[in-house]
Coordinates of C-alpha atoms in Angstrom, one line a residue:
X1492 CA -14.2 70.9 -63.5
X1493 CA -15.5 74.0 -65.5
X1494 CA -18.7 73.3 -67.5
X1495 CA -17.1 74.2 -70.3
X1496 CA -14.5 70.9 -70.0
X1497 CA -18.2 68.5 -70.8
X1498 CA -18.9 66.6 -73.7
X1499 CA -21.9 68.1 -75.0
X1500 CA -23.5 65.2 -74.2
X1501 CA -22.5 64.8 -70.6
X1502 CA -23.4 68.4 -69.3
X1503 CA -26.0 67.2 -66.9
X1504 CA -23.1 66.1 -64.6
X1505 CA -22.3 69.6 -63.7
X1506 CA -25.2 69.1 -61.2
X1507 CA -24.0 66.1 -59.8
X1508 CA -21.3 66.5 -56.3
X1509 CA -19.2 62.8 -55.8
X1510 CA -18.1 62.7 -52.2
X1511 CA -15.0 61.2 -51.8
X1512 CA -15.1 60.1 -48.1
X1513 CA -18.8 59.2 -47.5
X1514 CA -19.1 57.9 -51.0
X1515 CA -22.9 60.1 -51.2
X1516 CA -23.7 61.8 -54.5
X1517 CA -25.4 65.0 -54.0
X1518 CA -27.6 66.7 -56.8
X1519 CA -28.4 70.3 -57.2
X1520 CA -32.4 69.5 -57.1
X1521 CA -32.0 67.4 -53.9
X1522 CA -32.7 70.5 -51.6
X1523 CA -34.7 72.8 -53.0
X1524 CA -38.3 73.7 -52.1
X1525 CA -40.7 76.5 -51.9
X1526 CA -44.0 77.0 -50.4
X1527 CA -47.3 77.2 -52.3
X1528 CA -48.9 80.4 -53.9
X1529 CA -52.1 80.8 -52.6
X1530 CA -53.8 79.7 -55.6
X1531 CA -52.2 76.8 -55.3
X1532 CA -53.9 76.0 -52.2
X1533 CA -56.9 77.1 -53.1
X1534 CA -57.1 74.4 -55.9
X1535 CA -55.6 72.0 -53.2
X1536 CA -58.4 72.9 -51.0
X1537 CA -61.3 72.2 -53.7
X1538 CA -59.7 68.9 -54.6
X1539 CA -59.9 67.4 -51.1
X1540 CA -63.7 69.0 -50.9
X1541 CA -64.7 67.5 -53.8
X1542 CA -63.2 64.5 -52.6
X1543 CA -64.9 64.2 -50.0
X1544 CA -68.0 65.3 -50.9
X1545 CA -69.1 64.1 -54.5
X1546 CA -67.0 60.8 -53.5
X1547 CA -66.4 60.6 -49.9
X1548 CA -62.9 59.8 -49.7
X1549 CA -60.5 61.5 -47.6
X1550 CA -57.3 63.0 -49.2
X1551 CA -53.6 62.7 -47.5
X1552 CA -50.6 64.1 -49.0
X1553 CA -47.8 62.2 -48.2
X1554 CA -43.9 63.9 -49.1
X1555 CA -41.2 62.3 -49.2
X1556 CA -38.9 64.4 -47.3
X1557 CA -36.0 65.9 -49.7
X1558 CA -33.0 63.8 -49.6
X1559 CA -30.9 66.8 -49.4
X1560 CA -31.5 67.4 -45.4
X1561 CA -29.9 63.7 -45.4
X1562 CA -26.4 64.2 -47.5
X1563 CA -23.6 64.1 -44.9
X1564 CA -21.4 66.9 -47.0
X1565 CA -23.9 69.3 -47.9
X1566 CA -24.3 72.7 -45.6
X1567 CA -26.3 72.8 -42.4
X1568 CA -27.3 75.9 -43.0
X1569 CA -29.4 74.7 -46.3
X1570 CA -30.6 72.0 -44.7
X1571 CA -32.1 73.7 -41.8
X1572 CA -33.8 76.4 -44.5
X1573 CA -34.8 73.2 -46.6
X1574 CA -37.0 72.1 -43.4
X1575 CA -37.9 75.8 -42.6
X1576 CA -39.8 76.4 -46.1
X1577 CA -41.0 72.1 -45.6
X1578 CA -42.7 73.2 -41.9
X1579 CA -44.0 76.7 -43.4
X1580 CA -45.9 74.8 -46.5
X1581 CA -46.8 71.6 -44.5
X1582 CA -49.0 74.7 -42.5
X1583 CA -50.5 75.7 -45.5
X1584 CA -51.6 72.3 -46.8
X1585 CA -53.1 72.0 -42.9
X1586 CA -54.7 75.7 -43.2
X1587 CA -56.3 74.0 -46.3
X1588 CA -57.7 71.0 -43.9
X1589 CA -55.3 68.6 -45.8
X1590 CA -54.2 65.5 -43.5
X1591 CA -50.4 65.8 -44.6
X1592 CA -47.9 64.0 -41.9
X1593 CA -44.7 66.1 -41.2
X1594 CA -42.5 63.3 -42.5
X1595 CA -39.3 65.9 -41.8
X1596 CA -39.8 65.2 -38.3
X1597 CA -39.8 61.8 -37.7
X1598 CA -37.2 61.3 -40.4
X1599 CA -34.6 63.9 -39.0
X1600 CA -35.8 63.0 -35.3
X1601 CA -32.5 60.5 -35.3
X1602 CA -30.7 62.3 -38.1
X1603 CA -27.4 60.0 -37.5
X1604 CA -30.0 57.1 -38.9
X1605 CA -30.2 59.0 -41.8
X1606 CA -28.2 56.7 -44.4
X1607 CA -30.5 54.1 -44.1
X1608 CA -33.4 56.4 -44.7
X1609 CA -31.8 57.6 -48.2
X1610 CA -29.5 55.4 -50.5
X1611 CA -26.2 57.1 -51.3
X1612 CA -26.0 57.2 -54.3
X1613 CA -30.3 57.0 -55.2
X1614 CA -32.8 59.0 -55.4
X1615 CA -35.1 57.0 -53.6
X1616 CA -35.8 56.1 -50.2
X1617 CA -35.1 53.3 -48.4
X1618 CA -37.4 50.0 -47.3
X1619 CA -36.8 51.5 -44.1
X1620 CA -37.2 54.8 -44.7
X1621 CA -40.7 54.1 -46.3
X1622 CA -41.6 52.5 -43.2
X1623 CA -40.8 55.1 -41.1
X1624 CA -43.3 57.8 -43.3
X1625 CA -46.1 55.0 -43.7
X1626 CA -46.2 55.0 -40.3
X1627 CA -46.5 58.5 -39.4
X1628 CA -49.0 58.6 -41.9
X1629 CA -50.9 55.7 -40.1
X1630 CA -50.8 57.9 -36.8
X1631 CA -51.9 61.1 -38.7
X1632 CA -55.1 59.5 -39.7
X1633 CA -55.4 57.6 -36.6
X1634 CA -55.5 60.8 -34.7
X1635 CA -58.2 62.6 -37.5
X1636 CA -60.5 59.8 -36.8
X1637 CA -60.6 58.5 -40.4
X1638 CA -59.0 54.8 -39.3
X1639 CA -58.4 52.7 -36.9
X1640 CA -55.0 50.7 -36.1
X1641 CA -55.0 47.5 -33.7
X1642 CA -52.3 45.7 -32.7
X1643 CA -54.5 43.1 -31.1
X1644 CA -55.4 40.9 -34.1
X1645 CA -53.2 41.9 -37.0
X1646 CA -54.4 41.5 -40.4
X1647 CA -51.2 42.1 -42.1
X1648 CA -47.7 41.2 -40.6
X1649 CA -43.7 41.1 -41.7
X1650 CA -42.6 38.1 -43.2
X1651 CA -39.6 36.5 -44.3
X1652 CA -36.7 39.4 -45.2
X1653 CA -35.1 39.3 -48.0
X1654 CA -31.9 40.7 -49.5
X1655 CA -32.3 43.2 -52.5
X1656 CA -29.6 44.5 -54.8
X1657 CA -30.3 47.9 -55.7
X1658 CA -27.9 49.7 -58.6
X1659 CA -28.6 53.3 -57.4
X1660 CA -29.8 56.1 -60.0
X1661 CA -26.7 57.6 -59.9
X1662 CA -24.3 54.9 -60.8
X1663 CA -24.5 55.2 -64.3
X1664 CA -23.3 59.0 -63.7
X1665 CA -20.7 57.2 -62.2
X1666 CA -19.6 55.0 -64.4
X1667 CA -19.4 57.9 -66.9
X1668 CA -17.7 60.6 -65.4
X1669 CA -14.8 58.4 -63.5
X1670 CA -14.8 55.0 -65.7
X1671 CA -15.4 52.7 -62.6
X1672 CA -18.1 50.7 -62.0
X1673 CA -19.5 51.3 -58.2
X1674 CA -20.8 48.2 -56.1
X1675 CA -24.7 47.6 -56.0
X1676 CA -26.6 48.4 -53.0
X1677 CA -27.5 45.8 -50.7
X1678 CA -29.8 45.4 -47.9
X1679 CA -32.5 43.0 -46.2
X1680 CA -36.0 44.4 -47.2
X1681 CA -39.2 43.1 -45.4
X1682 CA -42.1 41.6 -46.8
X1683 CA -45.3 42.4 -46.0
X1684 CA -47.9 39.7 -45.9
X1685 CA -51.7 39.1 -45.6
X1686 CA -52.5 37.3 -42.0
X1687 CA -55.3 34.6 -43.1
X1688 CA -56.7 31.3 -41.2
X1689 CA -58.5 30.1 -44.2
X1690 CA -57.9 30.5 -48.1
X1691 CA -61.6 32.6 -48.0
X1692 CA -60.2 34.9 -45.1
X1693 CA -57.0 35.3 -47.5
X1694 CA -58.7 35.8 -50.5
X1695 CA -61.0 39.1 -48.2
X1696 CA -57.5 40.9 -47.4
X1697 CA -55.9 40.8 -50.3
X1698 CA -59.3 42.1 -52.5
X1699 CA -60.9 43.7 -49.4
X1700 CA -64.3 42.9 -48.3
X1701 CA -67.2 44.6 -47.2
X1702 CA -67.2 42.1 -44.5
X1703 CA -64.3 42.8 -42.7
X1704 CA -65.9 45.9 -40.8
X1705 CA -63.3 48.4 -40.4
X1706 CA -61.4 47.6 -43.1
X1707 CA -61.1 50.6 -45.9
X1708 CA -60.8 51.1 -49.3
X1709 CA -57.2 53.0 -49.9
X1710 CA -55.6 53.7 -53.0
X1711 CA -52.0 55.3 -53.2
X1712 CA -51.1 57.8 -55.9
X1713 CA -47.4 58.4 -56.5
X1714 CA -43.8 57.7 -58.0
X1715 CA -41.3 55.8 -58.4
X1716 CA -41.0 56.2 -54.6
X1717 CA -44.2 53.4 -54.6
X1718 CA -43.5 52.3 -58.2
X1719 CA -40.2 51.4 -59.6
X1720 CA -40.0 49.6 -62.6
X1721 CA -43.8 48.0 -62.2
X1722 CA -43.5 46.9 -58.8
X1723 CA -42.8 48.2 -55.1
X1724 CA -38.8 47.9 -55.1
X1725 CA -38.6 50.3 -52.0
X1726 CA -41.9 48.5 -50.0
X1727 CA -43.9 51.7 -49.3
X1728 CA -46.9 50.4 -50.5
X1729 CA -46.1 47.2 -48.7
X1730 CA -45.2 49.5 -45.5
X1731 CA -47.9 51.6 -46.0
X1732 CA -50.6 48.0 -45.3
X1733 CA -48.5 47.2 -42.3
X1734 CA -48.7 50.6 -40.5
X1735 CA -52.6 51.0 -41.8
X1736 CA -53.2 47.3 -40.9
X1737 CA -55.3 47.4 -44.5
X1738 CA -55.0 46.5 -47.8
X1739 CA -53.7 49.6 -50.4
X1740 CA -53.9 49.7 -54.2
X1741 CA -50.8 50.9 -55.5
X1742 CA -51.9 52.9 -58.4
X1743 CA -48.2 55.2 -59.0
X1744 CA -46.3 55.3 -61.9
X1745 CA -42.7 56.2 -62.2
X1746 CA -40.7 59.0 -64.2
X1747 CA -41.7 61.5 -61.6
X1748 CA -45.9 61.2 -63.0
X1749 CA -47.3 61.4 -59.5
X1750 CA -50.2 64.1 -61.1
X1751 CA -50.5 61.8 -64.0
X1752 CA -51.5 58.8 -61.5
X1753 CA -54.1 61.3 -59.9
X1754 CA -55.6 62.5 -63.2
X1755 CA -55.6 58.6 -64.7
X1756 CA -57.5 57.6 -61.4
X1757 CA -59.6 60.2 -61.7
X1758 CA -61.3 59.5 -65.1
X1759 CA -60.7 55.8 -64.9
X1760 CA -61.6 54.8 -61.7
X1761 CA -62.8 57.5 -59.5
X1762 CA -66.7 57.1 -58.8
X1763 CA -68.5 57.7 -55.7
X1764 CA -67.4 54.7 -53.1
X1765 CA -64.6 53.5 -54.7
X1766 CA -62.4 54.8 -52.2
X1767 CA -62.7 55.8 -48.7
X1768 CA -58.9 57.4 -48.2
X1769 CA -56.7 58.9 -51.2
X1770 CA -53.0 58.9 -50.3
X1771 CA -51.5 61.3 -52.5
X1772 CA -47.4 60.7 -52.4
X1773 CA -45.2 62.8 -54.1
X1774 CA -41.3 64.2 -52.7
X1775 CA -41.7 67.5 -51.3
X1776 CA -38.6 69.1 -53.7
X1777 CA -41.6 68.8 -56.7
X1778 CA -43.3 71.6 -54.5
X1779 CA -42.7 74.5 -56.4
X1780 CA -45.2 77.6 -58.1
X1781 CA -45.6 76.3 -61.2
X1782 CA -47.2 72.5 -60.3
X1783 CA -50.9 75.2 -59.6
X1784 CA -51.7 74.0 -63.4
X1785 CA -50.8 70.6 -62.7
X1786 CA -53.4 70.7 -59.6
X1787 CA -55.9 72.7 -61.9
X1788 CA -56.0 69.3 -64.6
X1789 CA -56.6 67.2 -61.3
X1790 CA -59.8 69.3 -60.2
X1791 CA -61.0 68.9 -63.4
X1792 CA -60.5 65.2 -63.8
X1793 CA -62.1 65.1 -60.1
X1794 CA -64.8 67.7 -61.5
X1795 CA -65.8 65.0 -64.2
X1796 CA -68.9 66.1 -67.0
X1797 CA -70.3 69.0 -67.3
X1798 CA -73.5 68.7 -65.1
X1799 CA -74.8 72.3 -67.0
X1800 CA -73.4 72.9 -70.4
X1801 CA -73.6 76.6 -71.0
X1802 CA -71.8 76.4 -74.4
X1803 CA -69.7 74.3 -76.4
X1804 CA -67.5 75.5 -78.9
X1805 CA -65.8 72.8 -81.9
X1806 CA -62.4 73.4 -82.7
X1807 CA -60.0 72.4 -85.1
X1808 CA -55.9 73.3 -85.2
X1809 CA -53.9 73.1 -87.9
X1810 CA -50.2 71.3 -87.3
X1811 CA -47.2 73.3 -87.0
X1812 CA -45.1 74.6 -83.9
X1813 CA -47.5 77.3 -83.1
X1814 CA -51.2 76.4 -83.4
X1815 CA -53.3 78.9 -82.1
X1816 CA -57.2 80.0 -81.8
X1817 CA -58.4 82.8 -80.2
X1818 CA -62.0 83.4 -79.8
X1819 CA -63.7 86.4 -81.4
X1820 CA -65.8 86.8 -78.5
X1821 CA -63.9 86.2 -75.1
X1822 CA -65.7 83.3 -73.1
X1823 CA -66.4 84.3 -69.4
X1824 CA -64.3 82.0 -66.9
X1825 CA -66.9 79.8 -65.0
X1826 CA -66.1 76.4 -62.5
X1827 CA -64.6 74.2 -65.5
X1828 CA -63.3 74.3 -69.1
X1829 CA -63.7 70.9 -70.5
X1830 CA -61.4 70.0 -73.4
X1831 CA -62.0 66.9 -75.1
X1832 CA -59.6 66.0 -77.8
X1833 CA -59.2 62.0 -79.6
X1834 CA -55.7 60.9 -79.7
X1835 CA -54.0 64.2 -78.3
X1836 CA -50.2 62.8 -78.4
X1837 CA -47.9 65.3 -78.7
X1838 CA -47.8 69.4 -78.0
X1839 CA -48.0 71.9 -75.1
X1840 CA -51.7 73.0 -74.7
X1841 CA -51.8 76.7 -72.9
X1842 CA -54.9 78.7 -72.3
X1843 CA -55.1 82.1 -73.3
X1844 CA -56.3 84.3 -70.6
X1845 CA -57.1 87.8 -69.9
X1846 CA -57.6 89.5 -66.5
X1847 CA -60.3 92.0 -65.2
X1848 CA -57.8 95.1 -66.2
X1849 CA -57.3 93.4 -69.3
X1850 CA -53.8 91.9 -68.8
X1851 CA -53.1 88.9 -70.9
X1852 CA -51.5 85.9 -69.5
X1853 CA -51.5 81.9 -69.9
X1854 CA -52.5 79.1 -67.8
X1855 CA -50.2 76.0 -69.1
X1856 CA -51.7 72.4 -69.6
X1857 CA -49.1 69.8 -69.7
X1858 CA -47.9 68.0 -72.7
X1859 CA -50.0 64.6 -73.4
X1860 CA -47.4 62.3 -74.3
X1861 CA -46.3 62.2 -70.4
X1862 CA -49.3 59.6 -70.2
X1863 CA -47.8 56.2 -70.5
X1864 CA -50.6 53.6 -72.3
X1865 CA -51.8 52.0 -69.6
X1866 CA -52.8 55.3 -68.0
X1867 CA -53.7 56.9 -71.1
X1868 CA -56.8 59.0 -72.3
X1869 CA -58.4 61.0 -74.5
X1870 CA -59.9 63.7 -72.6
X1871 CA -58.5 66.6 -72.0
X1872 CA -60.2 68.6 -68.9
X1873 CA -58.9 71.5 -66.9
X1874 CA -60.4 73.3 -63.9
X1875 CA -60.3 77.5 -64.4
X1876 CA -61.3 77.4 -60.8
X1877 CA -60.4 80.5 -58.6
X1878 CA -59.1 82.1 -61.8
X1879 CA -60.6 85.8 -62.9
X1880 CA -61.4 87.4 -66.0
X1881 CA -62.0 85.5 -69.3
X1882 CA -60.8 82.9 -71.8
X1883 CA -59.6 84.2 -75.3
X1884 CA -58.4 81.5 -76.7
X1885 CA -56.0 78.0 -77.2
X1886 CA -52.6 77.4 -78.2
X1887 CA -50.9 74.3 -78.8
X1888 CA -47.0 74.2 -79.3
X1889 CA -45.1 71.9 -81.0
X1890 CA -48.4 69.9 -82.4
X1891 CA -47.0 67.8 -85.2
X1892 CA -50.3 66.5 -86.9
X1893 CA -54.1 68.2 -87.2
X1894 CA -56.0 68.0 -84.3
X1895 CA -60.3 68.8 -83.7
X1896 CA -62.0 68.7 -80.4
X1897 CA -64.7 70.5 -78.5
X1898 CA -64.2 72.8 -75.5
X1899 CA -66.9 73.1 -73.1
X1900 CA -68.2 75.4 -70.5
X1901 CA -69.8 74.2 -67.5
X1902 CA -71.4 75.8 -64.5

């Protein structure tokens, strides 16, 4: 159908491709991919660092392979440069000496398995696809020394299966463009549970405990991939303690807020010890230029207080679609910019930048009302890491209500 033949309000479904004979629904977005700048990796690189060394916790990054590669219609040829751009950026993330596990591989290794890996008409993976990555990931930090797997006494095992119904993101496109209501999903999903002799010895693996010796503390970061309507629909958390043989606090959120679980962790929870391994989870089609000033809020969530205040600036916007300050002397560009703003809901924050040869351009922070309220906070805090020249000011779109705050320079 021409675009032109959609309701208004139905113009989304141009994207959408209905197979008639396998019954898949392909989206535009479900293979497409491009490698990092190398900005982006540089701000990558000083996340793990500080990671590990102001906390010592070891960061993996964990993508979920694009369901693209697994659509039985689409072309070959796309699918082969899909993985292509996947293998050259999984290099750069390894140049960075990020643990990332090339989940491509052992996903596409028996590509004819690949409907169970990906539902048809989901955006998700599979139970079974989960539990394929989790355990590549297990391997990849077997192999870098930062845990160790035995089978000989397992803590956690697969208990009884069960069968789940799952309606598939795409079946209300479905039921909209053709009228018909398409069958639920169903399959037998595992659980994962706790191996204990003693309610004490239950009540150490599912809270951890010093005690247990080997056992680490392992919080996952990610989307509705690990989180799906409040709770671990597709088992990859539960996968992910099976194939680590330890006990994982699932900290995503869902709506695609993978950098919002990071940056709520980070100024919530994130203190030295409180975790010894960060798994970091997010599909590898969000890998594209523009997620550098996503990374940049992370670093300075990571980066926490100023430790040296050089100076500290108050300022106060006025509401309207296009609040804007700019400085009347530029401030020099040093490790982080801290902005600190009470009840920041809604607007687009950018910073105003200019470069060494005086070129003006802007480095985007994303809009606050992505937060949900159990993840919510007030502070604001960038990272101008890497970055050159000098900060000349702050502009907030769309800000429908005054707003004061201080901005901070730190060394």
């Amino acid at each position: 159908m021409k675009e032109e033949s959609y309701e208004p309000d139905n113009r989304h479904m141009r994207f959408l491709t209905v197979d008639e004979e396998s019954g898949w629904i392909s989206r535009t977005t479900d293979i497409r991919s491009n490698t990092y700048r190398q900005s982006a990796i540089d701000v990558l690189a000083e996340i793990r660092r500080r990671l590990a060394d102001d906390f010592g916790a070891t960061l993996v990054i964990a993508n979920a392979p694009q369901r693209g590669i697994f659509v039985p219609f689409l072309d070959e040829v796309e699918k082969e440069d899909a993985r292509a751009i996947y293998r050259e950026m999984l290099g750069q993330l390894n140049s960075a000496g990020i643990i990332t596990p090339d989940a491509d591989e052992i996903l596409t290794s028996d590509i004819a398995q690949g409907d169970s890996f990906y539902f048809p008409r989901d955006t998700h993976w599979t139970p079974e696809g989960a539990g394929v990555v989790a355990r590549s990931l297990a391997k990849a930090l077997q192999n870098a020394g930062k845990i160790d797997v035995s089978d000989d006494e397992p803590r956690y095992i697969f208990g009884d299966f069960e069968l789940e119904t799952f309606k598939g993101t795409f079946n209300n496109s479905i039921e909209e463009i053709c009228g018909i209501e398409p069958p639920e999903h169903e399959m037998m999903v595992p659980n994962v549970v706790p191996v204990a002799h003693s309610t004490e010895e239950l009540a150490d693996q599912l809270f951890g405990d010093p005690a247990l010796g080997d056992s680490k503390k392992i919080v996952l970061l990610g989307t509705s991939f690990g989180n799906s309507s409040g709770g671990d629909r597709f088992r990859w958390a539960a996968q992910l303690e099976h194939a680590l043989q330890n006990k994982v606090e699932n900290l995503s959120l869902t709506g695609g807020l993978t950098v919002t679980a990071f940056e709520a962790y980070a100024y919530r929870d994130l203190a030295p010890g409180s975790a010894d391994i960060v798994i970091w989870e997010f599909p590898a089609v969000y890998v594209s230029n523009w997620i550098e000033y996503d990374f940049r809020q992370i670093l300075g969530a990571i980066a926490g207080e100023c430790s040296a205040e050089t100076e500290s600036h108050a300022l106060s916007f006025e509401a309207g679609s296009d609040a804007e300050i700019r400085f009347e002397k530029p401030l020099p560009l040093q490790e982080t910019v801290s902005l600190d703003f009470t009840d920041f809901e809604i607007g687009s924050m950018q910073l105003l930048l200019q470069d060494e040869n005086g070129k003006k351009y802007t480095q985007r922070i994303r809009r606050r009302d992505r937060f949900p309220g159990n993840a919510r906070t007030t502070i604001w805090r960038t990272s101008t890491h890497g970055l050159s020249g000098e900060l000349i000011g702050i502009r907030i779109e769309n800000l429908d209500s005054d707003l004061e705050g201080e901005l901070k320079i730190c060394d």
